[in-house]
Coordinates of C-alpha atoms and ligand atoms in Angstrom, one line a residue:
X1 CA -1.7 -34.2 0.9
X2 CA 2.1 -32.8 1.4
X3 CA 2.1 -29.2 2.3
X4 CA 4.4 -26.8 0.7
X5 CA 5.2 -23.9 3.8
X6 CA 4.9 -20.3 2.1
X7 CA 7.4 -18.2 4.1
X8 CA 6.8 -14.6 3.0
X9 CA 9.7 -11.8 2.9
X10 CA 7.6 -9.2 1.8
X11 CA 8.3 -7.4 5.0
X12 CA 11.9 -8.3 4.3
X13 CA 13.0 -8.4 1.0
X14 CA 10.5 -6.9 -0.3
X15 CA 11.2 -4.2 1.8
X16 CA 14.6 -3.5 0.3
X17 CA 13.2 -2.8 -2.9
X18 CA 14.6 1.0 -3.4
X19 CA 11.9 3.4 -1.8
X20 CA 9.6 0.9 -0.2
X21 CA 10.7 1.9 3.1
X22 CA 7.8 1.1 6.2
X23 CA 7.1 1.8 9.2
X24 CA 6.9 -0.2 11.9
X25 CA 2.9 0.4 12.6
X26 CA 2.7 -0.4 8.9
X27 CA 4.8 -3.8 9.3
X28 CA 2.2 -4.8 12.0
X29 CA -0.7 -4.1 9.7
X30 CA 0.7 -5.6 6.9
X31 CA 2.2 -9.1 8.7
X32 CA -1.4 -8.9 10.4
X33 CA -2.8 -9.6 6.9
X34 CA -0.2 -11.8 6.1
X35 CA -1.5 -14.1 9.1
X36 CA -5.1 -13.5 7.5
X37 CA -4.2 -14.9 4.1
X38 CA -2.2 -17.6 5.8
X39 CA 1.2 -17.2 5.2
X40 CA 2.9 -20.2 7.4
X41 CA 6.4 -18.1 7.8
X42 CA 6.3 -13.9 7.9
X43 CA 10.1 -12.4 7.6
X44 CA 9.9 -9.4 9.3
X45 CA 13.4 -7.2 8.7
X46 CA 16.9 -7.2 9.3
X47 CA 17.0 -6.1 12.9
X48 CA 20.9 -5.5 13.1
X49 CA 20.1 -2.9 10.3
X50 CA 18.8 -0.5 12.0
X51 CA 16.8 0.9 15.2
X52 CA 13.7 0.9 12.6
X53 CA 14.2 -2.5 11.6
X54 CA 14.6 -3.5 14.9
X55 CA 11.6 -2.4 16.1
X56 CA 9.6 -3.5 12.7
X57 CA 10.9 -7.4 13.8
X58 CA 9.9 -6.4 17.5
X59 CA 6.3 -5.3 17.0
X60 CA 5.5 -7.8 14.7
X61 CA 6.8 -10.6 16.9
X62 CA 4.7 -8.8 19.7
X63 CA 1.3 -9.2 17.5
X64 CA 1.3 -12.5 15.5
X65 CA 0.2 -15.0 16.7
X66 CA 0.0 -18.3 14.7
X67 CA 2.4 -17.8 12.3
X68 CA 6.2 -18.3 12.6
X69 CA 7.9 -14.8 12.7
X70 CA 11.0 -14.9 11.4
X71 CA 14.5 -12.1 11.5
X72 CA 17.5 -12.3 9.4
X73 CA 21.1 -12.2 10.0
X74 CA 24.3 -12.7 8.8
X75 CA 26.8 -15.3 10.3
X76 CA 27.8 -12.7 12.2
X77 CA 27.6 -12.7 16.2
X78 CA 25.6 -9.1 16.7
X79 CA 23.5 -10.2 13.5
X80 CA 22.2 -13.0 15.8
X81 CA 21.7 -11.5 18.5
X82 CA 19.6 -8.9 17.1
X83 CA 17.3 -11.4 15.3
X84 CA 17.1 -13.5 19.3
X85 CA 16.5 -10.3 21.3
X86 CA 13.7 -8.7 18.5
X87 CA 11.9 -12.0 18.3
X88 CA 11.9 -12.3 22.6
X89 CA 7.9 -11.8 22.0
X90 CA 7.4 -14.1 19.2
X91 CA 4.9 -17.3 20.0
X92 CA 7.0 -18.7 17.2
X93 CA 10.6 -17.5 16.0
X94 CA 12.9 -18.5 13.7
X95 CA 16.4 -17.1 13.0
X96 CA 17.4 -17.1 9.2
X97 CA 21.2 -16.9 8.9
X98 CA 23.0 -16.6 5.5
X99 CA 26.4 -16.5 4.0
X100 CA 27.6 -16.5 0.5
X101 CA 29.5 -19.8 -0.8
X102 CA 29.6 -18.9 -4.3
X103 CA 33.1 -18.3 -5.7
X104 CA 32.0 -14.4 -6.9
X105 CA 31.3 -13.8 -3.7
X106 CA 34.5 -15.7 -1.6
X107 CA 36.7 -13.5 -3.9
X108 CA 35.4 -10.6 -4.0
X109 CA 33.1 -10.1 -1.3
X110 CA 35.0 -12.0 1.6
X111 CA 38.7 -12.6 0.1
X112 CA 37.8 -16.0 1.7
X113 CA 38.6 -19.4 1.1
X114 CA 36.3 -22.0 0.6
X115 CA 37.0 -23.6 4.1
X116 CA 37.0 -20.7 6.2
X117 CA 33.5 -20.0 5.1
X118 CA 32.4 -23.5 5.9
X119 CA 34.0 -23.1 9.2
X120 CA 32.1 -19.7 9.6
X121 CA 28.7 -21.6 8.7
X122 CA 28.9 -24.5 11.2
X123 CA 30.1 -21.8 14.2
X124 CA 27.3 -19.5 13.5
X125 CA 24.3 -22.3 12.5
X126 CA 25.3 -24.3 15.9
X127 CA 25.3 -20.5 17.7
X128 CA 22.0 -19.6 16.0
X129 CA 20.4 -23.0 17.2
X130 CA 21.9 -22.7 20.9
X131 CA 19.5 -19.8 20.6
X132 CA 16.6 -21.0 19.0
X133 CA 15.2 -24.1 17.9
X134 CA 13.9 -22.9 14.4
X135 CA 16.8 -22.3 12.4
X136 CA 16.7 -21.7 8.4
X137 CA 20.0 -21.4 6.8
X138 CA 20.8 -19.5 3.4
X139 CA 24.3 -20.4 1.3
X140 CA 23.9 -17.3 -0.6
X141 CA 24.3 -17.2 -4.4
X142 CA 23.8 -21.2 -4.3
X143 CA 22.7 -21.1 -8.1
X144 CA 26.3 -19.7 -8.7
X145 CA 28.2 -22.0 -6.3
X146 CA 30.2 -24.7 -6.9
X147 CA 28.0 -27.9 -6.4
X148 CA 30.5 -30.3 -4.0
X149 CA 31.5 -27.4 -2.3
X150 CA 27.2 -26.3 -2.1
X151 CA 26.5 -29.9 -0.9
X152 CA 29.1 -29.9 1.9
X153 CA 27.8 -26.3 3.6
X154 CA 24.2 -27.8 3.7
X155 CA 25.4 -31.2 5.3
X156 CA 27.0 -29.2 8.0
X157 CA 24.7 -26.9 8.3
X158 CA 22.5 -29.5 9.5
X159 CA 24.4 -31.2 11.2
X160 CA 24.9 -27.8 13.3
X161 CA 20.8 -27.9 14.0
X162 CA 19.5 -25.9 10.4
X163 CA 15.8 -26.9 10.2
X164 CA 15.3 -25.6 6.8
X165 CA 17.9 -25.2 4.2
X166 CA 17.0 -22.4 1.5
X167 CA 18.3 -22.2 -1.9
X168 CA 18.8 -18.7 -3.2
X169 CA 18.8 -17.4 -6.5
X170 CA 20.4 -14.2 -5.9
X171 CA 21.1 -12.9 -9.0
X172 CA 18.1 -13.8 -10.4
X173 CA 20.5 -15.7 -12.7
X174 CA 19.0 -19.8 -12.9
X175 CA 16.1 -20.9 -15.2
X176 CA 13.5 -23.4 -14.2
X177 CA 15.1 -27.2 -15.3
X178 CA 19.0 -25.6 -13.8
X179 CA 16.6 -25.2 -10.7
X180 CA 15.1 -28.6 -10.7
X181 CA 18.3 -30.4 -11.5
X182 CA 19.8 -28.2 -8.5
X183 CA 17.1 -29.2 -5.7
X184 CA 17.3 -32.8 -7.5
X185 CA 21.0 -33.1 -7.0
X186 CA 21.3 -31.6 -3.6
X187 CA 18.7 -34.5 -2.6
X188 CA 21.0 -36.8 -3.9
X189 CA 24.0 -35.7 -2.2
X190 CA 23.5 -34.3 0.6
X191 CA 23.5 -37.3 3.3
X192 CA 21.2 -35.8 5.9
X193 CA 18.8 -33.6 3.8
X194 CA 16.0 -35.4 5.0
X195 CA 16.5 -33.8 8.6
X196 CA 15.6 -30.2 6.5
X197 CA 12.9 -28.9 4.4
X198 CA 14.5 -27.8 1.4
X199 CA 13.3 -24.3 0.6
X200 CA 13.4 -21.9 -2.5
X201 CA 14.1 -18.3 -2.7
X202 CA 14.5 -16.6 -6.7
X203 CA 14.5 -13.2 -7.7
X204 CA 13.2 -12.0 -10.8
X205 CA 16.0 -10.3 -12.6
X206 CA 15.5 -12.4 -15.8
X207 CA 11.4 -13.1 -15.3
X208 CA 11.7 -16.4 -13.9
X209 CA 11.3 -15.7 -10.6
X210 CA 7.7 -17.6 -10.0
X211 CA 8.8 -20.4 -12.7
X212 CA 12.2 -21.5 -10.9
X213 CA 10.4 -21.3 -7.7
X214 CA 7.6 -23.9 -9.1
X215 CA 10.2 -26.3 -10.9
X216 CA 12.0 -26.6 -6.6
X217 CA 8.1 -27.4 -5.8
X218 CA 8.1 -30.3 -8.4
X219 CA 11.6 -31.3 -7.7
X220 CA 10.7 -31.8 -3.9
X221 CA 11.3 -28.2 -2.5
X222 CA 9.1 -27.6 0.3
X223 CA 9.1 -24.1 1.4
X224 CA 8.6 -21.2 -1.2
X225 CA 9.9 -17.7 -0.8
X226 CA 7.6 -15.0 -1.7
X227 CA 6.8 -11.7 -1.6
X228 CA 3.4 -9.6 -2.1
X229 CA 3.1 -8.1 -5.9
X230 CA 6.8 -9.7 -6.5
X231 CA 8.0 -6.6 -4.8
X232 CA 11.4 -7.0 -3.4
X233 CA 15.7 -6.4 -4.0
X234 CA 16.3 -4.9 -7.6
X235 CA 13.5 -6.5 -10.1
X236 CA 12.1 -8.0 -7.4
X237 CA 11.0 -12.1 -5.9
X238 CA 8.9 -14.6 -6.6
X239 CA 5.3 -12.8 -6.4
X240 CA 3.2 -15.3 -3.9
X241 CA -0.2 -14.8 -5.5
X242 CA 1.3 -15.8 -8.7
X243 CA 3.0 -19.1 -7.2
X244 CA -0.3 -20.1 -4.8
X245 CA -2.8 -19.9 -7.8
X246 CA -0.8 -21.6 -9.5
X247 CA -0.4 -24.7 -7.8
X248 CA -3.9 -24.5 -7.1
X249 CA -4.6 -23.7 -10.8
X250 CA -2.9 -26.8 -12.1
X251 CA -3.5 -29.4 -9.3
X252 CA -2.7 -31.7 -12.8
X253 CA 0.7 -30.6 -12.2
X254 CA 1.1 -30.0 -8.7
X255 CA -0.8 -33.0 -8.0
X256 CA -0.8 -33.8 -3.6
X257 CA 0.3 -30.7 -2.5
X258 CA -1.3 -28.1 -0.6
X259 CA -1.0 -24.7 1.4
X260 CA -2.4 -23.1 3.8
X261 CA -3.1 -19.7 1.8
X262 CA -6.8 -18.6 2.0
X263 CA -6.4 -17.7 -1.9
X264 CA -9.4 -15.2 -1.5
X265 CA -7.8 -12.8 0.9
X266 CA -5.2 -12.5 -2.0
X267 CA -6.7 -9.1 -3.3
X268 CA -6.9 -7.4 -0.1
X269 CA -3.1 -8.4 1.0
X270 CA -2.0 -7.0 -2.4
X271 CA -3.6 -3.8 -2.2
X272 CA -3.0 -3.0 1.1
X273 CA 1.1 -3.6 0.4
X274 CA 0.9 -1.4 -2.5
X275 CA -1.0 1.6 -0.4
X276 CA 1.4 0.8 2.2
X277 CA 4.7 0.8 -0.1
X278 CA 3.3 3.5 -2.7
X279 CA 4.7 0.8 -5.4
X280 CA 1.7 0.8 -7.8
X281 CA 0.6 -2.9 -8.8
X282 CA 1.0 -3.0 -13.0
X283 CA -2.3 -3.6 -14.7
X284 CA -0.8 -5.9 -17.0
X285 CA 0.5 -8.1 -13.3
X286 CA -1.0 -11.8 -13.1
X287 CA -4.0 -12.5 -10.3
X288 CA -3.6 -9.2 -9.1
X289 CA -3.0 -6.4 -11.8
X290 CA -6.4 -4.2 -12.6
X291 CA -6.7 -5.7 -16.0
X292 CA -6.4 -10.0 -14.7
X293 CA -9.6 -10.3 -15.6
X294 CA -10.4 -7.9 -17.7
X295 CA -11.7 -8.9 -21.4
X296 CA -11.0 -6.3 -24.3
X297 CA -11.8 -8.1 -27.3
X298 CA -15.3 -8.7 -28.4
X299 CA -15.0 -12.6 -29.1
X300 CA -13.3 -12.8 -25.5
X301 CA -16.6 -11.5 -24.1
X302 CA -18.6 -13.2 -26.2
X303 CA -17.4 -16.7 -25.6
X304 CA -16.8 -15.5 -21.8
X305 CA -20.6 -15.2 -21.3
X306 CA -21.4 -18.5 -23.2
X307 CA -19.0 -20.5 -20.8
X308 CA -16.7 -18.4 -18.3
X309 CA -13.7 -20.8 -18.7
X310 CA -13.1 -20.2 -22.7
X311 CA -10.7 -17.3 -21.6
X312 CA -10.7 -17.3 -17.7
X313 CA -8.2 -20.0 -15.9
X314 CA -8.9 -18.3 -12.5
X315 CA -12.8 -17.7 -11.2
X316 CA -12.0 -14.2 -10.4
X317 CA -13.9 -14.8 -7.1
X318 CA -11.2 -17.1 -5.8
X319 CA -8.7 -14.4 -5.0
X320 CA -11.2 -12.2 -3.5
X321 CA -12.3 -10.2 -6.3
X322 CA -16.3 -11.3 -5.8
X323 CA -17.0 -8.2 -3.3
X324 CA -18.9 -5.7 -5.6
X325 CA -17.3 -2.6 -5.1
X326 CA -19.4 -1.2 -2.3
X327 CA -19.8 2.6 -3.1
X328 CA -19.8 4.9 0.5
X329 CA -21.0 8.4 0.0
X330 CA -21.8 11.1 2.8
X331 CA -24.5 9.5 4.2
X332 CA -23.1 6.3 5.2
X333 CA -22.4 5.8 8.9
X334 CA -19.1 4.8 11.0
X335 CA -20.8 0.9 10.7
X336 CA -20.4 1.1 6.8
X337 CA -17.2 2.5 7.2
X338 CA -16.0 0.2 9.6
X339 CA -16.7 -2.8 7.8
X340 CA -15.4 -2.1 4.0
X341 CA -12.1 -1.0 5.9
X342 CA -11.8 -4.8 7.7
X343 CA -13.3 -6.5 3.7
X344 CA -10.1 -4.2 2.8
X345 CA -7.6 -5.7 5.5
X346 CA -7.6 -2.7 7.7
X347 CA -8.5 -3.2 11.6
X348 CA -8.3 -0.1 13.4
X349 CA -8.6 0.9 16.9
X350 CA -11.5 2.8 18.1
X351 CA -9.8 6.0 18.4
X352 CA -8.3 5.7 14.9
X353 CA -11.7 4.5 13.5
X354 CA -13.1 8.1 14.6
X355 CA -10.8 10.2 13.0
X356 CA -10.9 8.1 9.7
X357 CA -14.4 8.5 10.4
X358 CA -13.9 12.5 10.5
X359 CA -11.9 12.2 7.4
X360 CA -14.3 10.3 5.4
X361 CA -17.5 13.0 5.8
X362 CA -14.7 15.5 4.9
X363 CA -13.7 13.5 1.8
X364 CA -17.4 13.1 1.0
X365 CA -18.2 16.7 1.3
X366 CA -15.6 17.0 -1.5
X367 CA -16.3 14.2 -3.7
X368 CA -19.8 12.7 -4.0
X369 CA -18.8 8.8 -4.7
X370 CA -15.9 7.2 -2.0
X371 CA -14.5 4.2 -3.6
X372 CA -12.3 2.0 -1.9
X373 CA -8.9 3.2 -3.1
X374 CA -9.8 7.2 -1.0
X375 CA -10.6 4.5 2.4
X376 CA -7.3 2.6 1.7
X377 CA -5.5 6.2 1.1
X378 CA -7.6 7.9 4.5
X379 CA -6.9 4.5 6.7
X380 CA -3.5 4.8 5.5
X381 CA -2.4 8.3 6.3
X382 CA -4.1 7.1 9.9
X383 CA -2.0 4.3 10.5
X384 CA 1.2 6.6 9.9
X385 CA -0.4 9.4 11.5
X386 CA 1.9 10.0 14.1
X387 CA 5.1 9.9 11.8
X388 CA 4.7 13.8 10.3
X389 CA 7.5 15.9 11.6
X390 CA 6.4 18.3 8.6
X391 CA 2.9 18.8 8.5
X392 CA 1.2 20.9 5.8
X393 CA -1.1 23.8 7.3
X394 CA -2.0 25.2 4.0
X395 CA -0.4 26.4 0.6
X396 CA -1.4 28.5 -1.8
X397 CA -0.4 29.6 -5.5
X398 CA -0.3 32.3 -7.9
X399 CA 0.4 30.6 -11.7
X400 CA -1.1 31.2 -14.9
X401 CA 0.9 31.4 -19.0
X402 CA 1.7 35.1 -18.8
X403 CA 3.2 35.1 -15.0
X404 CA 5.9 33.3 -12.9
X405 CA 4.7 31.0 -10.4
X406 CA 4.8 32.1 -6.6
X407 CA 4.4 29.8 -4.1
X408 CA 2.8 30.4 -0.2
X409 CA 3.6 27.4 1.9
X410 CA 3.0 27.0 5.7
X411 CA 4.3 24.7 7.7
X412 CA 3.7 23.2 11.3
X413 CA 7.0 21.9 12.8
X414 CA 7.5 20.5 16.2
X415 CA 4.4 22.6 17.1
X416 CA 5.2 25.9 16.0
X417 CA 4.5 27.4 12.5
X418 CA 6.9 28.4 9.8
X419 CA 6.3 29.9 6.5
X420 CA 8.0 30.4 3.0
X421 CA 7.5 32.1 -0.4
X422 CA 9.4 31.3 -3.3
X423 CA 9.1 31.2 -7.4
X424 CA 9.6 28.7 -9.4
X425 CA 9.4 26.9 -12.4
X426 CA 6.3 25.9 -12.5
X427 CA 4.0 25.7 -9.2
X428 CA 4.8 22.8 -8.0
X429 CA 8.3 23.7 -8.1
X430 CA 7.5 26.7 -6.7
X431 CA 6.2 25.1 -4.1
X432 CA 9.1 22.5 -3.4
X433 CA 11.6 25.4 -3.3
X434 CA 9.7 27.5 -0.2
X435 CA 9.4 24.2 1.5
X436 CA 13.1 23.8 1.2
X437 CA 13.8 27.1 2.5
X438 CA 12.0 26.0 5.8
X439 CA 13.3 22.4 6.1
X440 CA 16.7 23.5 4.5
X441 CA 16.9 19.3 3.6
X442 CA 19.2 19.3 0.4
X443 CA 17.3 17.3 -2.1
X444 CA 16.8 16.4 -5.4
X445 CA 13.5 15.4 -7.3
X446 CA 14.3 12.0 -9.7
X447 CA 10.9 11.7 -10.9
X448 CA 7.2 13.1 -10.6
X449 CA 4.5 11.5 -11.0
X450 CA 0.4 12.4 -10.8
X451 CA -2.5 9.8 -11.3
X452 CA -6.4 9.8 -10.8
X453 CA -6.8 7.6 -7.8
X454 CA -10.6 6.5 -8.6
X455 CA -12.6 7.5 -11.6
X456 CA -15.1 10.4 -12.2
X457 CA -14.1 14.1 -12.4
X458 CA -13.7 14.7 -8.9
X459 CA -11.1 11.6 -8.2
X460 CA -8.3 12.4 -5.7
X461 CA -4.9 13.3 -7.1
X462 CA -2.1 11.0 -6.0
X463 CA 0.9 12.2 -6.5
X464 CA 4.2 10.4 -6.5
X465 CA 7.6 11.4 -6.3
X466 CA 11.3 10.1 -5.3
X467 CA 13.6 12.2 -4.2
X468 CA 16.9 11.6 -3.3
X469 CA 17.7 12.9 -0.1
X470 CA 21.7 12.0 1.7
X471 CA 22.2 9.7 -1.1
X472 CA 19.6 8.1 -0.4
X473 CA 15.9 7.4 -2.9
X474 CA 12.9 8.3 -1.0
X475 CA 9.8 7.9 -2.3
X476 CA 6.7 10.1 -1.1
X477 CA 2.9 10.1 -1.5
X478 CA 0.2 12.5 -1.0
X479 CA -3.5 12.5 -2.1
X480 CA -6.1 15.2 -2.2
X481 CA -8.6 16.5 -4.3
X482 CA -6.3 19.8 -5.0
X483 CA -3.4 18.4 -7.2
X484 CA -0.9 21.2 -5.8
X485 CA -1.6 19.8 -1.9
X486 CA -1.4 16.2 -2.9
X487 CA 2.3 17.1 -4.6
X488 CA 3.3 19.3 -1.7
X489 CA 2.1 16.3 0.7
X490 CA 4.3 14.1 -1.2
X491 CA 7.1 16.4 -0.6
X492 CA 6.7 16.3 2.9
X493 CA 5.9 12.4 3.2
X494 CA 9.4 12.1 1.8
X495 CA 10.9 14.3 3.9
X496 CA 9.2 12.9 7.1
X497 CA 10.9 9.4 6.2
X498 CA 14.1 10.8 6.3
X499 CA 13.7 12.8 9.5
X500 CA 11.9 9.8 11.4
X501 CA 15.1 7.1 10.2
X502 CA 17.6 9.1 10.9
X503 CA 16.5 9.3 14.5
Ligands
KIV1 O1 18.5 -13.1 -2.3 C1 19.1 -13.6 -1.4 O2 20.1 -14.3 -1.5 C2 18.5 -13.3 -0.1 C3 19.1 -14.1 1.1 C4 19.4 -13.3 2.3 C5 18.1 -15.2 1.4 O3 17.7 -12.5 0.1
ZN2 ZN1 16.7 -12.1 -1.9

């Protein structure tokens, strides 16, 4: 069996998707799972970005353990650096280096020719692998690059010390047989390609993210660049559940190749990055959106229960979705507690355990049923615990059809307690417009959004917003069982972002 290495960029690219910004505690739990599920390669940030990213690449480097940790940079000196010094801890670094070769980009971008930018990539691979003997190399925008002048960057990448050689789709701009002929051709032409594993990275501007990244697979790719729900840079990458099931789903096709993914810790990773990222997973989504394996129709469900395969390619138990939904109420103790949060991904230390602990009987005083959505939402409003600079005391409002809405908001920050009143357009405006008057943080609301988190009629509220704060999109959460708190939460969680980054 060949294996294909899964290198995931969730943390990474996935990250620059417009509002998923994380935390670095967050980054630990999440690469944590990512080791679970058996990712080979975790990208962890862009270190040189920032003190946050920095210390996101750090941490994680600090906690995995079997998988390769991985930092990005450009062919840029500091770039490098930054990726070497955050990955000091790692049992197993890598540096990925990238550089656009496409014409667009020399032009534009650079105002470059074509041979100062192979120049630039030999100085900066060799530099790169002075440092480190795990080196992956990116020609950026290789689907839109000039294919001699493609071939000749790789060969001296290698010959610099590049131990993988990926091939992004940048754009999102190839289709699946350009791809194949691509991978095919560099092969073909690149003398020393077999000193690399050719790798694949496509985004999904025109929805063929996951099919482009299959048709490098069959055309002797051997690394696959993915990301957790697809999230990622515009309309997102490649989504890895979608490209492990199906390899596994059509070993016809994909015939002697294997990965090292544990398939059914594939519904726990994918929640856990959507609590973690607020991007809500699309019921419609393959593997992992709520309706995958749900069956509507009457004749699906008929033929369904006289032979399961008639309308299911994927045993639903495969990606982890066997575990009955385990229903905790207020009588079940921290051991019940303890050990849904791990079935859901989520380790946490003793002393976090107890106040998640604390929540939950205060939840379940509130509501009668805890599903596992409230202990994903109360584990993760633990894990970033210590990141509220704003912290809600209590708010309160008077509304109705006949009167204008007044808003009470109280405040704690930096330990002492501020409060505000204001009107509004409606309450929750109300509300947003006292808590401006304390935080005095010019922003501006792009969209609003409230959903049920679980079912029945006492469900939690989650609301979601994105507010764009220094030109910047922020997007805030909050839950609770009062609608108004869980939007004047979300305010705050926004805010808090903003504060903590600009650090
Ligand atoms: O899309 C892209 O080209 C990238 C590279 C940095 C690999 O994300
Ligand atoms: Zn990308």
């Amino acid at each position: 069996m060949e294996k294909v290495i899964i290198f995931d960029t969730t943390l990474r690219d996935g990250e620059q998707a417009p509002g998923a910004a994380l935390t670095s505690e967050q980054k630990v739990e999440i690469a944590l799972q990512l080791e679970r599920l058996g990712v080979d390669v975790i990208e962890a940030g862009f270190p040189v970005a920032s003190p946050d990213d920095f210390k996101g690449v750090e941490e994680v480097a600090k906690h995995i353990k079997r998988s390769i940790v991985c930092g990005l940079a450009r062919c840029i000196e500091k770039d490098i650096t930054a990726v070497f010094d955050a990955l000091k801890k790692a049992v197993h670094p890598r540096i990925h280096v990238f550089l656009a070769t496409s014409k667009i980009h020399l032009q534009y971008k650079f105002k470059k020719a074509e041979d100062e930018i192979l120049e630039i990539a030999k100085k900066f691979v060799k530099f790169s692998r002075d440092l480190c003997d795990d080196i992956e190399f990116s020609p950026e925008d290789a689907t839109r690059t000039e294919r001699d002048f493609l071939f000749k960057v790789i060969e001296n990448a290698i010959a610099q010390g590049a131990t993988t050689i990926n091939i992004p789709d940048t754009v999102g701009y190839s289709y699946p047989q350009e791809i194949y002929s691509l991978i095919t051709d560099i092969k073909n032409n690149v003398p020393n390609i077999n000193k690399a594993i050719i790798s694949i990275h496509c985004h999904e501007d025109l929805g063929m993210s996951v099919a482009n990244s299959l048709s490098a697979v069959l055309a002797g790719a051997r690394q696959v660049h993915c990301t957790i729900n697809g999230i990622g840079e515009r309309a997102g990458n490649a989504a890895l559940e979608a490209v492990i099931m199906a390899i596994k789903t059509r070993k016809d096709v994909f015939s002697g190749l294997e990965t090292n993914i544990n398939t059914k810790e594939i519904y726990t990773t994918s929640r856990l990055v959507s609590k973690l990222t607020g991007f809500v997973v699309p019921p419609n989504k393959a593997i992992v959106g709520d309706n995958a394996f749900r069956h509507e129709s009457g004749i699906h469900q008929d033929a369904i229960l006289k032979k399961r395969i008639t309308y299911e390619i994927i045993d639903p138990k495969d990606v982890g979705l066997n575990k009955s939904e385990l229903v905790l109420g207020k009588h079940s103790g921290r051991h019940a507690l303890k050990q849904r949060l791990e079935e859901l991904g989520i380790y946490l230390t003793e002393e976090k355990m107890e106040h998640v602990f604390k929540k939950f009987k205060e939840l379940a005083d509130k509501k009668k049923e805890i599903f596992d959505d409230d202990l994903l939402m109360l584990a993760e409003e633990e894990i970033r615990q210590i990141h509220k600079v704003f912290e809600l005391i209590s708010v309160r409002v008077i509304t109705g059809t006949d009167t204008t809405p007044k808003a009470y908001v109280k405040i704690r920050y930096k330990n002492k307690v501020y409060q505000a009143t204001s009107t509004g357009d409606g309450p929750v405006d109300a509300c947003y417009k006292a808590i401006d008057k304390i935080t005095k943080i010019p922003t501006k609301l792009i969209s609003y959004k409230l959903d049920a988190l679980t079912r029945g009629k006492d469900a939690q509220g989650v609301a979601r917003i994105e507010l764009n704060i220094r030109s910047k999109q922020i997007v805030g959460r909050g839950t609770s069982t009062d609608i108004l708190e869980a939007s004047v939460k979300a305010y705050l969680d926004a805010l808090n972002k903003v504060v903590l980054s600009n650090k």
